[in-house]
Structure formats: C-alpha cells, structure tokens
Amino acid sequence: MTSTLTPASHRANFAIGSEITAKHVVDRLTESFFEGQAAVAAFERPDGLWNITVNFADPPDQASIRELVGLAAGDDIARHVTFDTVEAKDWVKASLEDLVPVPAGRFIVHGQHDRDRVPSNKLGIEIEAALAFGTGHHGTTRGCLLALDALVKRRRSRRVLDLGTGSGVLAIAAAKILRTRVIASDIDRVAIEAARGNARLNRAGTITFARAAGTKASAIASGAPYDLILANILLGPLMRLSGPLRRLAARHARVVLSGLLPGHANAAIAIYRAQGFALERRVPLDGWVTLILRR
Ligand code: SAH
C-alpha cells in the first residue's frame, strides 16, 4: 500500500515468484523498518508474479536495502531491486486524471469533477487528489467503507475513531452516515492537512483531527471509549496497537482493521483475540483483507 505522504516518494521495487514467498518477504521487510519509515506493499501481476514495492519517506540507503531484501528473499532477487523516485507533482496530476468515482456500499468516493454526478441513493464523499492516501480506489479503503456500510445497518455508533485517516475518507464517511463525532488521527502532518481540507469540502463538521503516532494524542484519549474504531494501516502498526485499541474500545465496540494481506489476517486476528476481541467478519477485496472485530 502506498502510504508515503512526503513531497517525493522513494521506492524500491522487485518481483517475487509466488504469493507465499511474497507474503513472507513483506513480513520480514515490514519488521525491519521503524514505524513511518517505510511502507511495504505487494501486488499480484497478471503474469502471476508478485511485485513488491517499498515506499520510503526519505531516500533509502540502497546497499542496506539490497542487503535486507537479500536476507528476506535471497541474493538473486536482491540484485534485481530497482530504485526510483515518484515526484509528488506527477502523482497528484496522475491521480487527478485517473480519479473515477468509486462506489462502496452506500458510499461513492469521487473527485470534484464528478460532484454533480453522485446518484441520489448514494452518499458522496468528495476527495481532493492530494498527497494523502485514500481516494477510495485502494482495496483496503473500499474494504473499510464496505465494513462501515454493513455495520451502520445494524448498530448506531456514537463515538468513532479513525486511526491513520490519510485523506480523511473514512472519518468523513462515518461522520456523514452516523452524524456523530469522529476523532481522526494520522502520524503524517500532510495527511492531517489534506484530511481537514476534505472534511471542510464535505461539510463534515463533527470531525476532530489530531496528529499522532498510534494512539498518543490527548484528543484520542478524551474521545474514548469508542464504539467504532477504524484503522487502515498495515500489519506492523496494527499489531502494536492491539493493546492501546482495546483500552480505547467500549464494551461491544467494533474495530475495523485493514491494510492486511490475506497471509497477515490470521496473525492480526490472533493478537486481537488475545486482547479479548472476537472476529465478526472478514472482507476480502482486491488481494487485501479487512477485518471486523467485536470487543
Ligand atoms: N484511512 C485511509 C488512509 C489509509 S493509509 C483509508 O482508508 O484510505 C494509512 C495511513 O495511516 C497513512 O495516512 C499513514 O500516514 C497513517 N499511519 C501509518 N502508521 C501510523 C501510525 N503508527 N499512527 C498513525 N497513523 C499512521
């Protein structure tokens, strides 16, 4: 998943032969980086190989990355790692051009140019293409929107936390459909700015934004206990957050976790089970898994 929000994103790319090896390598690499330092993503190619991309906030030391990849995947693959830089300007332009409306349950995520084309039976979420992750196009964002759609049909959540809000898409969706207070946080300052802008654009006035690593913000503590927590991050941070999220979750709260590859889901379920959460539902989508857990 590309969650790098810095002005330029630096990438290392390589291909792996099988899904199992790809997942193993993603796990090994994810463990090797500090939180926020790198984001590792795997995508299946039409030819069955798996592309692995590591996104870095800062230009990586190529020799050490090759060494890490070598340890995780073998020297042959390490030799074939390529490095490139994606300029933020190009990325924004590309996403503006590519942005087609994305339906997910009752929601439809769209750009400005489709503002007048939201079907009357859908709840439109307008996202300005910017440097924050979450235009609705990614399987994890859509998985969370589908989970949210399914959950609100059954219960009325009043206190919502969106951890790793990116563009603010999930916080806006929750605020709009539940008409309730939402605390939205992100480790990345650029994301928080983008999310604030998107909340204004959507007149989602009940969202409080906080910049924080994990749950370390007074706004997050003071909004607890939450009866709905959305966290679309990645396996590594999600594992570390199981304890803090349990402490923030009300009894019977639902927690939606995403950013998980199918091979990651069981590890996440196990660690959340140890904190007293039960699995309610798995939502597989585009090679990713979103989990709905119940406290
Ligand atoms: N919620 C959005 C964005 C998901 S991308 C969506 O569903 O589309 C994941 C976001 O989590 C990124 O914006 C990234 O900056 C943020 N993030 C990653 N690690 C984090 C951490 N430890 N604490 C808070 N936010 C984090």
mmCIF file of C-alpha atoms and ligand atoms in Angstrom:
data_model
loop_
_atom_site.group_PDB
_atom_site.id
_atom_site.type_symbol
_atom_site.label_atom_id
_atom_site.label_comp_id
_atom_site.label_asym_id
_atom_site.label_seq_id
_atom_site.Cartn_x
_atom_site.Cartn_y
_atom_site.Cartn_z
ATOM 1 C CA MET A 1 0.000 0.000 0.000
ATOM 2 C CA THR A 2 1.455 3.400 -0.846
ATOM 3 C CA SER A 3 1.100 5.434 2.279
ATOM 4 C CA THR A 4 4.106 7.690 1.914
ATOM 5 C CA LEU A 5 2.938 11.242 2.184
ATOM 6 C CA THR A 6 6.161 13.173 1.885
ATOM 7 C CA PRO A 7 6.642 15.554 -1.053
ATOM 8 C CA ALA A 8 8.572 12.931 -3.011
ATOM 9 C CA SER A 9 8.247 9.231 -2.524
ATOM 10 C CA HIS A 10 11.274 6.984 -2.881
ATOM 11 C CA ARG A 11 10.705 3.407 -3.888
ATOM 12 C CA ALA A 12 12.465 0.109 -4.111
ATOM 13 C CA ASN A 13 10.851 -2.439 -6.432
ATOM 14 C CA PHE A 14 11.355 -6.092 -7.143
ATOM 15 C CA ALA A 15 9.370 -9.146 -8.224
ATOM 16 C CA ILE A 16 8.858 -12.460 -6.441
ATOM 17 C CA GLY A 17 7.693 -15.770 -7.841
ATOM 18 C CA SER A 18 4.917 -16.860 -5.528
ATOM 19 C CA GLU A 19 2.314 -15.460 -3.201
ATOM 20 C CA ILE A 20 3.664 -17.338 -0.196
ATOM 21 C CA THR A 21 7.188 -16.047 -0.695
ATOM 22 C CA ALA A 22 5.851 -12.549 -1.361
ATOM 23 C CA LYS A 23 3.990 -12.532 1.938
ATOM 24 C CA HIS A 24 6.978 -13.873 3.814
ATOM 25 C CA VAL A 25 9.165 -11.175 2.300
ATOM 26 C CA VAL A 26 6.610 -8.443 3.062
ATOM 27 C CA ASP A 27 6.502 -9.608 6.696
ATOM 28 C CA ARG A 28 10.269 -9.718 7.005
ATOM 29 C CA LEU A 29 10.686 -6.284 5.448
ATOM 30 C CA THR A 30 7.844 -4.728 7.442
ATOM 31 C CA GLU A 31 9.521 -5.911 10.642
ATOM 32 C CA SER A 32 12.823 -4.409 9.552
ATOM 33 C CA PHE A 33 11.688 -0.805 9.408
ATOM 34 C CA PHE A 34 10.645 1.623 12.050
ATOM 35 C CA GLU A 35 7.065 2.803 12.066
ATOM 36 C CA GLY A 36 6.504 5.504 9.464
ATOM 37 C CA GLN A 37 9.919 4.892 7.887
ATOM 38 C CA ALA A 38 8.754 2.633 5.085
ATOM 39 C CA ALA A 39 5.590 1.040 3.794
ATOM 40 C CA VAL A 40 5.785 -2.325 2.086
ATOM 41 C CA ALA A 41 3.205 -3.387 -0.464
ATOM 42 C CA ALA A 42 2.711 -6.482 -2.595
ATOM 43 C CA PHE A 43 0.583 -6.678 -5.720
ATOM 44 C CA GLU A 44 -0.068 -9.677 -7.905
ATOM 45 C CA ARG A 45 0.761 -9.110 -11.564
ATOM 46 C CA PRO A 46 -1.294 -10.517 -14.407
ATOM 47 C CA ASP A 47 1.537 -12.993 -15.116
ATOM 48 C CA GLY A 48 1.234 -14.449 -11.596
ATOM 49 C CA LEU A 49 4.446 -12.899 -10.245
ATOM 50 C CA TRP A 50 4.245 -10.591 -7.253
ATOM 51 C CA ASN A 51 5.569 -7.054 -7.370
ATOM 52 C CA ILE A 52 6.875 -5.799 -4.088
ATOM 53 C CA THR A 53 7.312 -2.092 -3.556
ATOM 54 C CA VAL A 54 8.824 -0.463 -0.519
ATOM 55 C CA ASN A 55 7.946 3.209 -0.193
ATOM 56 C CA PHE A 56 10.291 5.358 1.829
ATOM 57 C CA ALA A 57 9.768 8.760 3.322
ATOM 58 C CA ASP A 58 13.463 9.575 2.851
ATOM 59 C CA PRO A 59 15.890 8.386 0.175
ATOM 60 C CA PRO A 60 16.938 4.920 1.320
ATOM 61 C CA ASP A 61 20.471 3.604 1.574
ATOM 62 C CA GLN A 62 20.384 1.323 -1.448
ATOM 63 C CA ALA A 63 23.128 -1.050 -0.285
ATOM 64 C CA SER A 64 21.355 -1.723 3.021
ATOM 65 C CA ILE A 65 18.038 -2.223 1.284
ATOM 66 C CA ARG A 66 19.613 -4.756 -1.068
ATOM 67 C CA GLU A 67 21.084 -6.490 1.933
ATOM 68 C CA LEU A 68 17.701 -6.616 3.678
ATOM 69 C CA VAL A 69 15.997 -7.921 0.553
ATOM 70 C CA GLY A 70 18.793 -10.466 0.203
ATOM 71 C CA LEU A 71 18.164 -11.720 3.727
ATOM 72 C CA ALA A 72 14.432 -11.933 3.145
ATOM 73 C CA ALA A 73 14.325 -13.152 -0.451
ATOM 74 C CA GLY A 74 17.779 -14.290 -1.494
ATOM 75 C CA ASP A 75 20.699 -12.656 -3.292
ATOM 76 C CA ASP A 76 19.367 -13.217 -6.773
ATOM 77 C CA ILE A 77 16.289 -11.121 -6.100
ATOM 78 C CA ALA A 78 18.346 -8.555 -4.186
ATOM 79 C CA ARG A 79 20.481 -7.993 -7.295
ATOM 80 C CA HIS A 80 17.352 -7.137 -9.278
ATOM 81 C CA VAL A 81 15.977 -4.495 -6.927
ATOM 82 C CA THR A 82 15.389 -1.213 -8.756
ATOM 83 C CA PHE A 83 15.096 2.167 -7.092
ATOM 84 C CA ASP A 84 13.114 5.151 -8.259
ATOM 85 C CA THR A 85 11.550 8.356 -7.042
ATOM 86 C CA VAL A 86 7.994 9.449 -7.634
ATOM 87 C CA GLU A 87 7.681 13.198 -7.592
ATOM 88 C CA ALA A 88 4.641 14.340 -5.702
ATOM 89 C CA LYS A 89 3.679 16.699 -8.513
ATOM 90 C CA ASP A 90 3.379 13.869 -11.008
ATOM 91 C CA TRP A 91 1.493 11.736 -8.553
ATOM 92 C CA VAL A 92 -1.119 14.403 -7.932
ATOM 93 C CA LYS A 93 -1.534 15.039 -11.619
ATOM 94 C CA ALA A 94 -1.842 11.346 -12.333
ATOM 95 C CA SER A 95 -4.381 10.776 -9.616
ATOM 96 C CA LEU A 96 -6.446 13.764 -10.712
ATOM 97 C CA GLU A 97 -6.593 12.358 -14.195
ATOM 98 C CA ASP A 98 -7.266 8.823 -13.052
ATOM 99 C CA LEU A 99 -9.818 9.599 -10.403
ATOM 100 C CA VAL A 100 -13.039 7.884 -11.380
ATOM 101 C CA PRO A 101 -15.855 7.668 -8.833
ATOM 102 C CA VAL A 102 -15.600 4.586 -6.647
ATOM 103 C CA PRO A 103 -18.788 3.048 -5.255
ATOM 104 C CA ALA A 104 -18.594 1.134 -1.958
ATOM 105 C CA GLY A 105 -21.923 0.148 -0.454
ATOM 106 C CA ARG A 106 -23.931 3.296 0.091
ATOM 107 C CA PHE A 107 -20.865 5.461 -0.383
ATOM 108 C CA ILE A 108 -19.343 6.803 -3.521
ATOM 109 C CA VAL A 109 -15.936 8.430 -3.371
ATOM 110 C CA HIS A 110 -15.391 10.960 -6.138
ATOM 111 C CA GLY A 111 -13.314 13.930 -7.222
ATOM 112 C CA GLN A 112 -14.528 17.466 -7.807
ATOM 113 C CA HIS A 113 -15.289 16.872 -11.487
ATOM 114 C CA ASP A 114 -17.923 14.252 -10.572
ATOM 115 C CA ARG A 115 -19.568 16.309 -7.831
ATOM 116 C CA ASP A 116 -22.799 16.715 -9.792
ATOM 117 C CA ARG A 117 -22.957 13.084 -10.806
ATOM 118 C CA VAL A 118 -23.472 11.425 -7.433
ATOM 119 C CA PRO A 119 -26.550 9.172 -7.730
ATOM 120 C CA SER A 120 -29.324 10.256 -5.369
ATOM 121 C CA ASN A 121 -29.254 6.929 -3.498
ATOM 122 C CA LYS A 122 -25.536 7.284 -2.673
ATOM 123 C CA LEU A 123 -23.696 9.262 -0.077
ATOM 124 C CA GLY A 124 -21.000 11.178 -1.923
ATOM 125 C CA ILE A 125 -17.583 11.702 -0.374
ATOM 126 C CA GLU A 126 -15.564 14.241 -2.298
ATOM 127 C CA ILE A 127 -11.831 13.759 -2.024
ATOM 128 C CA GLU A 128 -9.426 16.250 -3.451
ATOM 129 C CA ALA A 129 -6.473 14.484 -5.014
ATOM 130 C CA ALA A 130 -3.615 15.460 -2.772
ATOM 131 C CA LEU A 131 -0.689 13.885 -1.055
ATOM 132 C CA ALA A 132 -2.739 11.759 1.307
ATOM 133 C CA PHE A 133 -3.680 8.131 0.833
ATOM 134 C CA GLY A 134 -7.355 7.334 0.427
ATOM 135 C CA THR A 135 -9.147 8.137 -2.807
ATOM 136 C CA GLY A 136 -11.323 5.074 -2.441
ATOM 137 C CA HIS A 137 -9.508 3.250 -5.212
ATOM 138 C CA HIS A 138 -7.498 1.029 -2.937
ATOM 139 C CA GLY A 139 -8.949 -2.315 -1.835
ATOM 140 C CA THR A 140 -8.296 -1.507 1.817
ATOM 141 C CA THR A 141 -10.187 1.800 1.728
ATOM 142 C CA ARG A 142 -13.087 0.198 -0.095
ATOM 143 C CA GLY A 143 -12.992 -2.741 2.312
ATOM 144 C CA CYS A 144 -13.323 -0.331 5.251
ATOM 145 C CA LEU A 145 -16.148 1.578 3.566
ATOM 146 C CA LEU A 146 -17.992 -1.696 2.927
ATOM 147 C CA ALA A 147 -17.429 -2.749 6.549
ATOM 148 C CA LEU A 148 -18.713 0.630 7.744
ATOM 149 C CA ASP A 149 -21.741 0.337 5.486
ATOM 150 C CA ALA A 150 -22.521 -3.142 6.828
ATOM 151 C CA LEU A 151 -22.021 -2.082 10.462
ATOM 152 C CA VAL A 152 -24.207 1.010 10.397
ATOM 153 C CA LYS A 153 -27.091 -1.047 9.063
ATOM 154 C CA ARG A 154 -27.088 -2.951 12.344
ATOM 155 C CA ARG A 155 -25.984 -0.536 15.014
ATOM 156 C CA ARG A 156 -25.674 3.118 15.774
ATOM 157 C CA SER A 157 -22.140 4.050 16.761
ATOM 158 C CA ARG A 158 -21.803 7.343 18.599
ATOM 159 C CA ARG A 159 -18.114 7.626 19.224
ATOM 160 C CA VAL A 160 -15.831 6.881 16.335
ATOM 161 C CA LEU A 161 -12.052 6.844 15.991
ATOM 162 C CA ASP A 162 -10.364 6.759 12.577
ATOM 163 C CA LEU A 163 -6.718 5.946 13.134
ATOM 164 C CA GLY A 164 -4.448 6.582 10.142
ATOM 165 C CA THR A 165 -7.015 8.801 8.463
ATOM 166 C CA GLY A 166 -4.933 9.677 5.362
ATOM 167 C CA SER A 167 -7.221 11.757 3.156
ATOM 168 C CA GLY A 168 -9.897 11.579 5.869
ATOM 169 C CA VAL A 169 -12.118 9.417 3.664
ATOM 170 C CA LEU A 170 -13.266 7.004 6.383
ATOM 171 C CA ALA A 171 -13.752 9.702 9.019
ATOM 172 C CA ILE A 172 -15.853 11.711 6.565
ATOM 173 C CA ALA A 173 -17.891 8.639 5.613
ATOM 174 C CA ALA A 174 -18.522 7.824 9.292
ATOM 175 C CA ALA A 175 -19.335 11.422 10.238
ATOM 176 C CA LYS A 176 -21.773 11.740 7.355
ATOM 177 C CA ILE A 177 -23.593 8.461 7.720
ATOM 178 C CA LEU A 178 -23.698 8.386 11.523
ATOM 179 C CA ARG A 179 -23.982 12.154 12.060
ATOM 180 C CA THR A 180 -21.757 11.790 15.029
ATOM 181 C CA ARG A 181 -18.476 12.917 16.493
ATOM 182 C CA VAL A 182 -15.355 11.392 14.961
ATOM 183 C CA ILE A 183 -11.752 11.674 16.093
ATOM 184 C CA ALA A 184 -9.383 11.224 13.162
ATOM 185 C CA SER A 185 -5.626 10.915 13.556
ATOM 186 C CA ASP A 186 -2.568 10.391 11.435
ATOM 187 C CA ILE A 187 1.135 10.231 12.050
ATOM 188 C CA ASP A 188 1.673 12.420 8.997
ATOM 189 C CA ARG A 189 1.182 16.175 9.117
ATOM 190 C CA VAL A 190 0.480 16.391 5.368
ATOM 191 C CA ALA A 191 -2.284 13.819 5.725
ATOM 192 C CA ILE A 192 -3.906 15.770 8.557
ATOM 193 C CA GLU A 193 -3.891 18.951 6.451
ATOM 194 C CA ALA A 194 -5.376 17.123 3.474
ATOM 195 C CA ALA A 195 -7.981 15.427 5.667
ATOM 196 C CA ARG A 196 -9.001 18.757 7.234
ATOM 197 C CA GLY A 197 -9.445 20.221 3.770
ATOM 198 C CA ASN A 198 -11.536 17.256 2.661
ATOM 199 C CA ALA A 199 -13.687 17.433 5.801
ATOM 200 C CA ARG A 200 -14.429 21.111 5.044
ATOM 201 C CA LEU A 201 -15.205 20.244 1.438
ATOM 202 C CA ASN A 202 -17.699 17.635 2.627
ATOM 203 C CA ARG A 203 -19.121 19.833 5.393
ATOM 204 C CA ALA A 204 -18.232 17.099 7.843
ATOM 205 C CA GLY A 205 -18.001 19.435 10.801
ATOM 206 C CA THR A 206 -18.046 16.862 13.583
ATOM 207 C CA ILE A 207 -14.517 15.566 12.995
ATOM 208 C CA THR A 208 -11.651 16.456 15.321
ATOM 209 C CA PHE A 209 -8.216 15.905 13.799
ATOM 210 C CA ALA A 210 -5.093 15.008 15.703
ATOM 211 C CA ARG A 211 -1.578 14.376 14.536
ATOM 212 C CA ALA A 212 -0.262 11.428 16.484
ATOM 213 C CA ALA A 213 1.810 8.293 16.219
ATOM 214 C CA GLY A 214 -0.554 5.500 17.126
ATOM 215 C CA THR A 215 -2.931 6.484 19.914
ATOM 216 C CA LYS A 216 -0.650 9.024 21.586
ATOM 217 C CA ALA A 217 -2.802 12.147 21.491
ATOM 218 C CA SER A 218 -4.918 13.748 24.172
ATOM 219 C CA ALA A 219 -7.776 14.188 21.672
ATOM 220 C CA ILE A 220 -7.801 10.415 21.167
ATOM 221 C CA ALA A 221 -7.853 9.693 24.896
ATOM 222 C CA SER A 222 -10.543 12.247 25.628
ATOM 223 C CA GLY A 223 -12.830 10.894 22.892
ATOM 224 C CA ALA A 224 -12.794 7.370 24.399
ATOM 225 C CA PRO A 225 -14.436 4.959 24.906
ATOM 226 C CA TYR A 226 -15.154 4.409 21.214
ATOM 227 C CA ASP A 227 -17.831 2.111 19.959
ATOM 228 C CA LEU A 228 -16.348 2.094 16.465
ATOM 229 C CA ILE A 229 -12.645 2.185 15.602
ATOM 230 C CA LEU A 230 -11.409 2.199 12.014
ATOM 231 C CA ALA A 231 -7.721 1.539 11.428
ATOM 232 C CA ASN A 232 -6.482 1.024 7.901
ATOM 233 C CA ILE A 233 -2.752 0.991 8.444
ATOM 234 C CA LEU A 234 -0.603 -2.102 7.949
ATOM 235 C CA LEU A 235 0.106 -5.270 9.887
ATOM 236 C CA GLY A 236 3.105 -3.926 11.857
ATOM 237 C CA PRO A 237 1.434 -0.893 13.462
ATOM 238 C CA LEU A 238 -1.865 -2.783 13.839
ATOM 239 C CA MET A 239 -0.124 -5.454 15.906
ATOM 240 C CA ARG A 240 1.428 -2.842 18.185
ATOM 241 C CA LEU A 241 -1.922 -1.099 18.537
ATOM 242 C CA SER A 242 -3.922 -4.098 19.793
ATOM 243 C CA GLY A 243 -3.424 -3.204 23.481
ATOM 244 C CA PRO A 244 -3.974 0.562 23.144
ATOM 245 C CA LEU A 245 -7.059 -0.026 20.969
ATOM 246 C CA ARG A 246 -8.550 -2.417 23.493
ATOM 247 C CA ARG A 247 -8.173 0.235 26.182
ATOM 248 C CA LEU A 248 -9.926 2.779 23.956
ATOM 249 C CA ALA A 249 -12.743 0.457 22.891
ATOM 250 C CA ALA A 250 -16.088 0.424 24.671
ATOM 251 C CA ARG A 251 -17.695 -2.908 25.533
ATOM 252 C CA HIS A 252 -19.213 -4.411 22.379
ATOM 253 C CA ALA A 253 -17.233 -1.959 20.271
ATOM 254 C CA ARG A 254 -16.475 -2.885 16.696
ATOM 255 C CA VAL A 255 -12.967 -2.495 15.361
ATOM 256 C CA VAL A 256 -12.349 -2.479 11.623
ATOM 257 C CA LEU A 257 -8.765 -3.321 10.678
ATOM 258 C CA SER A 258 -7.358 -3.084 7.184
ATOM 259 C CA GLY A 259 -4.124 -2.875 5.279
ATOM 260 C CA LEU A 260 -3.717 -6.618 5.710
ATOM 261 C CA LEU A 261 -2.641 -9.136 3.127
ATOM 262 C CA PRO A 262 -4.541 -12.430 3.337
ATOM 263 C CA GLY A 263 -1.465 -14.033 4.908
ATOM 264 C CA HIS A 264 -1.433 -11.338 7.604
ATOM 265 C CA ALA A 265 -5.033 -11.680 8.656
ATOM 266 C CA ASN A 266 -4.590 -14.655 10.983
ATOM 267 C CA ALA A 267 -1.700 -13.035 12.820
ATOM 268 C CA ALA A 268 -3.792 -9.911 13.356
ATOM 269 C CA ILE A 269 -6.807 -11.951 14.492
ATOM 270 C CA ALA A 270 -4.670 -13.909 16.974
ATOM 271 C CA ILE A 271 -3.152 -10.854 18.567
ATOM 272 C CA TYR A 272 -6.509 -9.074 18.828
ATOM 273 C CA ARG A 273 -8.089 -12.235 20.248
ATOM 274 C CA ALA A 274 -5.501 -12.172 22.993
ATOM 275 C CA GLN A 275 -6.857 -8.711 23.847
ATOM 276 C CA GLY A 276 -10.428 -10.013 24.083
ATOM 277 C CA PHE A 277 -11.648 -9.230 20.563
ATOM 278 C CA ALA A 278 -13.620 -11.774 18.541
ATOM 279 C CA LEU A 279 -13.645 -11.979 14.766
ATOM 280 C CA GLU A 280 -17.004 -10.992 13.364
ATOM 281 C CA ARG A 281 -16.293 -10.862 9.661
ATOM 282 C CA ARG A 282 -13.588 -10.915 7.009
ATOM 283 C CA VAL A 283 -13.997 -8.725 3.944
ATOM 284 C CA PRO A 284 -11.572 -9.817 1.209
ATOM 285 C CA LEU A 285 -11.144 -7.315 -1.618
ATOM 286 C CA ASP A 286 -8.570 -6.883 -4.386
ATOM 287 C CA GLY A 287 -5.990 -9.056 -2.658
ATOM 288 C CA TRP A 288 -6.415 -7.345 0.718
ATOM 289 C CA VAL A 289 -8.403 -8.317 3.789
ATOM 290 C CA THR A 290 -10.443 -6.072 6.050
ATOM 291 C CA LEU A 291 -11.448 -7.496 9.417
ATOM 292 C CA ILE A 292 -14.413 -6.614 11.575
ATOM 293 C CA LEU A 293 -13.726 -7.459 15.224
ATOM 294 C CA ARG A 294 -16.020 -7.214 18.210
ATOM 295 C CA ARG A 295 -14.907 -6.496 21.745
HETATM 296 N N1 SAH B 1 -7.787 5.725 6.292
HETATM 297 C C1 SAH B 1 -7.384 5.997 4.925
HETATM 298 C C2 SAH B 1 -5.865 6.024 4.762
HETATM 299 C C3 SAH B 1 -5.163 4.707 4.996
HETATM 300 S S1 SAH B 1 -3.426 4.779 4.607
HETATM 301 C C4 SAH B 1 -8.022 4.977 4.004
HETATM 302 O O1 SAH B 1 -8.611 4.032 4.495
HETATM 303 O O2 SAH B 1 -7.918 5.121 2.786
HETATM 304 C C5 SAH B 1 -2.700 4.623 6.189
HETATM 305 C C6 SAH B 1 -2.497 5.944 6.905
HETATM 306 O O3 SAH B 1 -2.021 5.618 8.209
HETATM 307 C C7 SAH B 1 -1.467 6.856 6.272
HETATM 308 O O4 SAH B 1 -2.012 8.130 6.099
HETATM 309 C C8 SAH B 1 -0.309 6.864 7.278
HETATM 310 O O5 SAH B 1 0.330 8.129 7.382
HETATM 311 C C9 SAH B 1 -1.006 6.520 8.578
HETATM 312 N N2 SAH B 1 -0.196 5.838 9.575
HETATM 313 C C10 SAH B 1 0.723 4.869 9.395
HETATM 314 N N3 SAH B 1 1.236 4.467 10.574
HETATM 315 C C11 SAH B 1 0.610 5.186 11.533
HETATM 316 C C12 SAH B 1 0.683 5.231 12.954
HETATM 317 N N4 SAH B 1 1.512 4.451 13.613
HETATM 318 N N5 SAH B 1 -0.113 6.087 13.615
HETATM 319 C C13 SAH B 1 -0.963 6.889 12.941
HETATM 320 N N6 SAH B 1 -1.079 6.889 11.606
HETATM 321 C C14 SAH B 1 -0.307 6.062 10.904
#
